[in-house]
Amino acid sequence: MNNLLRNRQVEFRLLVVLALLCAGLSLATDTFLTMANITSLLNNNSVNLIWAVGLLVVLIAGGIDISFAVASSVVQYAAAKFLIGIGGGNWILGFIVCGIVGIGLGLINAGLIHKFRIISIVVTIATFNAFFGLLMFFSGGRSIYSLPDWWSDRVILFEHQAVDGTWSELTLPFAVMVVCVLLTWILIRRTNVGRQLYAFGDNPEGARRAGVNIAAMQALAFGWCGMMAGIAGLMQVNIVQEVVPNALYGRELEVLAAVVLGGARLGGGRGTVTGCVLGVMFVAVTQNGLNLLGISPFAFQMIIGAAILVAISTSNISFSSLGRIRMEGSK
Amino acid sequence: MPESGGAERHALRLKAVSKTFGGVKALDGVDFEVLEGEVHCLAGENGCGKSTLIKIVTGVYKPESAGLIELFGERLDGITPVQARDRGVSVIWQDLALFANMSVAENIAFDAMVGLRPRGVDYRGMKKRAGATLERLGVTLDLDAALSTLPIAQRQVVAIARSLMNDARLIFMDEPTASLTQSETDRLLDIVRRLSADGVAIVFVSHRLAEVLEIARRVTVVRDGRLVGVYPTEGMTQARLGELMTGHMLEDSVAARDMSSAPAVFEANRLGRPGEFENIDLVIRRGEVVGLCGLLGAGRTELAHAMMGMSEPATGEMRLHGDVYRPTSIRAAIAHGMAYVSEDRLSLGLLQKQSIVDNASISVLDRLLDGLGLISNGKKLGLIRGWVEKLGIKIGLPDDAISTLSGGNQQKVVLAKWLATEPKVLILDSPTVGVDVGARAGLFRIVRELAEQGLAILLISDEVTEALYNSDRVLHMVQGRIAGEYDPSTTSVQALEEAIYE
Ligand SMILES: Nc1ncnc2c1ncn2[C@@H]1O[C@H](COP(=O)(O)OP(=O)(O)OP(=O)(O)O)[C@@H](O)[C@H]1O
Ligand SMILES: [Mg+2]
């Protein structure tokens, strides 16, 4: 237990802060702690969470990805064109097509990083621009509204009507998000391949000497992130029922912030699915709370920025002092 | 090569192996052979190519040319780290190559995780196996602790445990004792003997020649990437081995002078910090080298930290040139003319990806400004050339990344970095860990010169001979207190060793 607290300090702290935040909001507003609000919070953040776990894997492996949100847009557009082209398709085909296109885009990043030994931030800023430029060029900036019914129809998994008549429901994106989060957890925590990702992010030279296949790790990290981007793209269409080429542009920083807030280290080797989910939920609840309290959305950006600074600096302080205490105690 | 009745089989045979980095010939046609069950030492100066040889056998580097690479009688034309491990080769890397954010257990058991065939991770089994291996070493560590929370000596133990995990038949140990205490070293040497008796071949690299002669059956000496020869350790002396490694005679002798009339530079009066050290009275005079011996954990490093403003003493006071000295940070200490070459040399305070020049000049950037207030490259290079020459640092180009240097040469860069600040008081905390015999002699010649120029020096050392031969006075610290003072000119190595390791 003691160990759990020590090794999961960031997560624990974030959980406490999130709990306090929720408690505060439930007292300050009478809309926050309603089933309708909570479920819509979960539905609306499904896409962010799917992205977040994809990005988490890249961060653990010591990389960074700026291009995933735009990649989702590319996937949406390509999948819509293709599926409409073959006469509509269905959910299974949708998952396959989006997954494959997403993985393909991720592998482009991995290939460039590995082959030309360019750092990932440079590569993904480049592909971010390239993906977006190509998408705008081919789509001419036009949105697609007439989508196959299976894609744009809401799939409700759970619904409930409160006494005052408001409906609350959980939809397909929520369930898909849960599956993505679980799969990512299994990958990074429960498989040998995932542990090699951590090792590679932590000490690339050490991992190489131990025989870890570096190219495969890069491909896995960015391929996984790409697959999540593909699935997130598929789900986002299901939520908004249209494909707008520039709709996701700019969402990447918010997700990156949330993942870093959740304890993933820029530089690799550290980060957990729990922390990642808490990070996204913290950002979501903050935004939701400010909304309910009627505070300017710009305050949100400042608060998130400040929270990241606090999270990063305090975690460093406590880690090093912890190290010193243990050293003294260990003699 | 005909074998003598097949009784002694080869674990490893290398013939005519060469490797070049840029312009540097790290290995030039080297032959190397290890028999099964043999403890074989690989000796040579810093940068002679020992670590490179290990990396070639384990497939980390590809040699330019190799007449023959043979593991357990099997001839290999290209080898990968995984193939090497499958054939029973494991390594304790000089820089440990561990994973700072992973737990101790996972670090120890990591090699079993390698490979792309997906498998589940059995954390409980992993902990059990890691625990059992640590037990073999006679050490207990918190298996769940993140590696980054461990002091350097314990990380070394983790690296040793890791190499023992997969029933290796050939183990390379690249300076495994560099940051171990005497008792830990003894235990490791015991294990090496036991492994050897079980038929495991061990290639042992160390700059502590006494250790080498004690443990090894044969020693292969390499100089500047070339093979000097293979010698039995029977009948070999440290002096002779040092001569083979460096190509010239090295002499050790007591050089203590009586400095009691020189003015005091640094004084500590009844200095104390609960749990670390207490009642420390210490004077270091102008031009004096004061040796500080004791077991690990005696409080020597903690005392140095207090002197450098890295921790605050609770009682007593320090004086510099007679004035009260109360540093609140390392920076303040440096500004007062204090310098500290720390013992934690695996992290080294070096920026691994930056160049050699930048690393060496980082602490004195303000003195390298040109007329415009910009950092002058010319001055920077001048500074480096001077120290490279004085310390005999083996480098390619000053602009190469520091990570291209051999381990021992990286340590010399750290020393250069501190000497460049032109300090008044220099604290050397185990300065020769991982430094070869030739360079040690060079280092202490410089320490002497610096002392002669008036520098006050505190030499913290784990090696009794080193402290005795190079200090003017030796202090002995036990459990946070200074227990005795010895005059090197009237004290024998044995007497001091007995006092310390009684
Ligand atoms: N990756 C690299 N790039 C460039 N040069 C290198 C590289 N690795 C080693 N060298 C050079 O090759 C030579 C041999 O280095 P090596 O690390 O094998 O020395 P060593 O015998 O292990 O020394 P030490 O006792 O200091 O550890 C050195 O001159 C070093 O600078
Ligand atoms: Mg070496």
mmCIF file of C-alpha atoms and ligand atoms in Angstrom, chain B residues 21 24 26 44-53 61 94 174-175 207 394 403-409 434, ligand 1:
data_model
loop_
_atom_site.group_PDB
_atom_site.id
_atom_site.type_symbol
_atom_site.label_atom_id
_atom_site.label_comp_id
_atom_site.label_asym_id
_atom_site.label_seq_id
_atom_site.Cartn_x
_atom_site.Cartn_y
_atom_site.Cartn_z
ATOM 1 C CA PHE B 21 34.577 5.293 -34.667
ATOM 2 C CA VAL B 24 39.356 6.780 -33.671
ATOM 3 C CA ALA B 26 38.932 1.761 -30.850
ATOM 4 C CA GLY B 44 43.947 -1.423 -20.112
ATOM 5 C CA GLU B 45 43.858 2.322 -19.811
ATOM 6 C CA ASN B 46 40.733 4.443 -20.202
ATOM 7 C CA GLY B 47 39.642 4.424 -23.805
ATOM 8 C CA CYS B 48 41.737 1.429 -24.852
ATOM 9 C CA GLY B 49 38.662 -0.379 -26.125
ATOM 10 C CA LYS B 50 37.508 -2.703 -23.339
ATOM 11 C CA SER B 51 33.854 -1.708 -23.410
ATOM 12 C CA THR B 52 33.915 -1.698 -27.194
ATOM 13 C CA LEU B 53 35.119 -5.297 -27.209
ATOM 14 C CA TYR B 61 28.288 -2.875 -32.362
ATOM 15 C CA GLN B 94 29.781 0.045 -17.210
ATOM 16 C CA ASP B 174 32.509 -3.984 -16.917
ATOM 17 C CA GLU B 175 33.777 -2.290 -13.748
ATOM 18 C CA HIS B 207 40.845 -0.477 -12.698
ATOM 19 C CA LYS B 394 41.457 10.592 -24.776
ATOM 20 C CA SER B 403 28.598 10.001 -24.813
ATOM 21 C CA THR B 404 31.244 8.955 -27.331
ATOM 22 C CA LEU B 405 33.945 8.959 -24.638
ATOM 23 C CA SER B 406 34.915 5.878 -22.700
ATOM 24 C CA GLY B 407 33.619 5.819 -19.133
ATOM 25 C CA GLY B 408 36.921 6.761 -17.544
ATOM 26 C CA ASN B 409 37.454 9.635 -19.912
ATOM 27 C CA GLY B 434 36.872 3.867 -12.882
HETATM 28 N N1 LIG C 1 29.839 5.377 -29.861
HETATM 29 C C1 LIG C 1 31.082 5.879 -30.004
HETATM 30 N N2 LIG C 1 31.332 6.883 -30.867
HETATM 31 C C2 LIG C 1 32.574 7.382 -31.031
HETATM 32 N N3 LIG C 1 33.647 6.955 -30.354
HETATM 33 C C3 LIG C 1 33.488 5.962 -29.460
HETATM 34 C C4 LIG C 1 32.192 5.370 -29.249
HETATM 35 N N4 LIG C 1 32.323 4.403 -28.321
HETATM 36 C C5 LIG C 1 33.633 4.388 -27.973
HETATM 37 N N5 LIG C 1 34.341 5.315 -28.662
HETATM 38 C C6 LIG C 1 35.797 5.552 -28.563
HETATM 39 O O1 LIG C 1 36.456 4.311 -28.640
HETATM 40 C C7 LIG C 1 37.539 4.230 -27.725
HETATM 41 C C8 LIG C 1 37.385 3.029 -26.829
HETATM 42 O O2 LIG C 1 36.314 3.235 -25.930
HETATM 43 P P1 LIG C 1 35.873 2.183 -24.824
HETATM 44 O O3 LIG C 1 34.610 2.666 -24.233
HETATM 45 O O4 LIG C 1 35.872 0.825 -25.404
HETATM 46 O O5 LIG C 1 37.071 2.314 -23.764
HETATM 47 P P2 LIG C 1 37.303 1.520 -22.399
HETATM 48 O O6 LIG C 1 38.517 0.694 -22.577
HETATM 49 O O7 LIG C 1 36.071 0.821 -21.997
HETATM 50 O O8 LIG C 1 37.670 2.685 -21.383
HETATM 51 P P3 LIG C 1 37.223 2.952 -19.842
HETATM 52 O O9 LIG C 1 38.173 2.226 -18.975
HETATM 53 O O10 LIG C 1 37.416 4.412 -19.682
HETATM 54 O O11 LIG C 1 35.821 2.522 -19.710
HETATM 55 C C9 LIG C 1 37.555 5.556 -26.990
HETATM 56 O O12 LIG C 1 38.535 6.357 -27.585
HETATM 57 C C10 LIG C 1 36.191 6.144 -27.221
HETATM 58 O O13 LIG C 1 36.265 7.542 -27.278
#
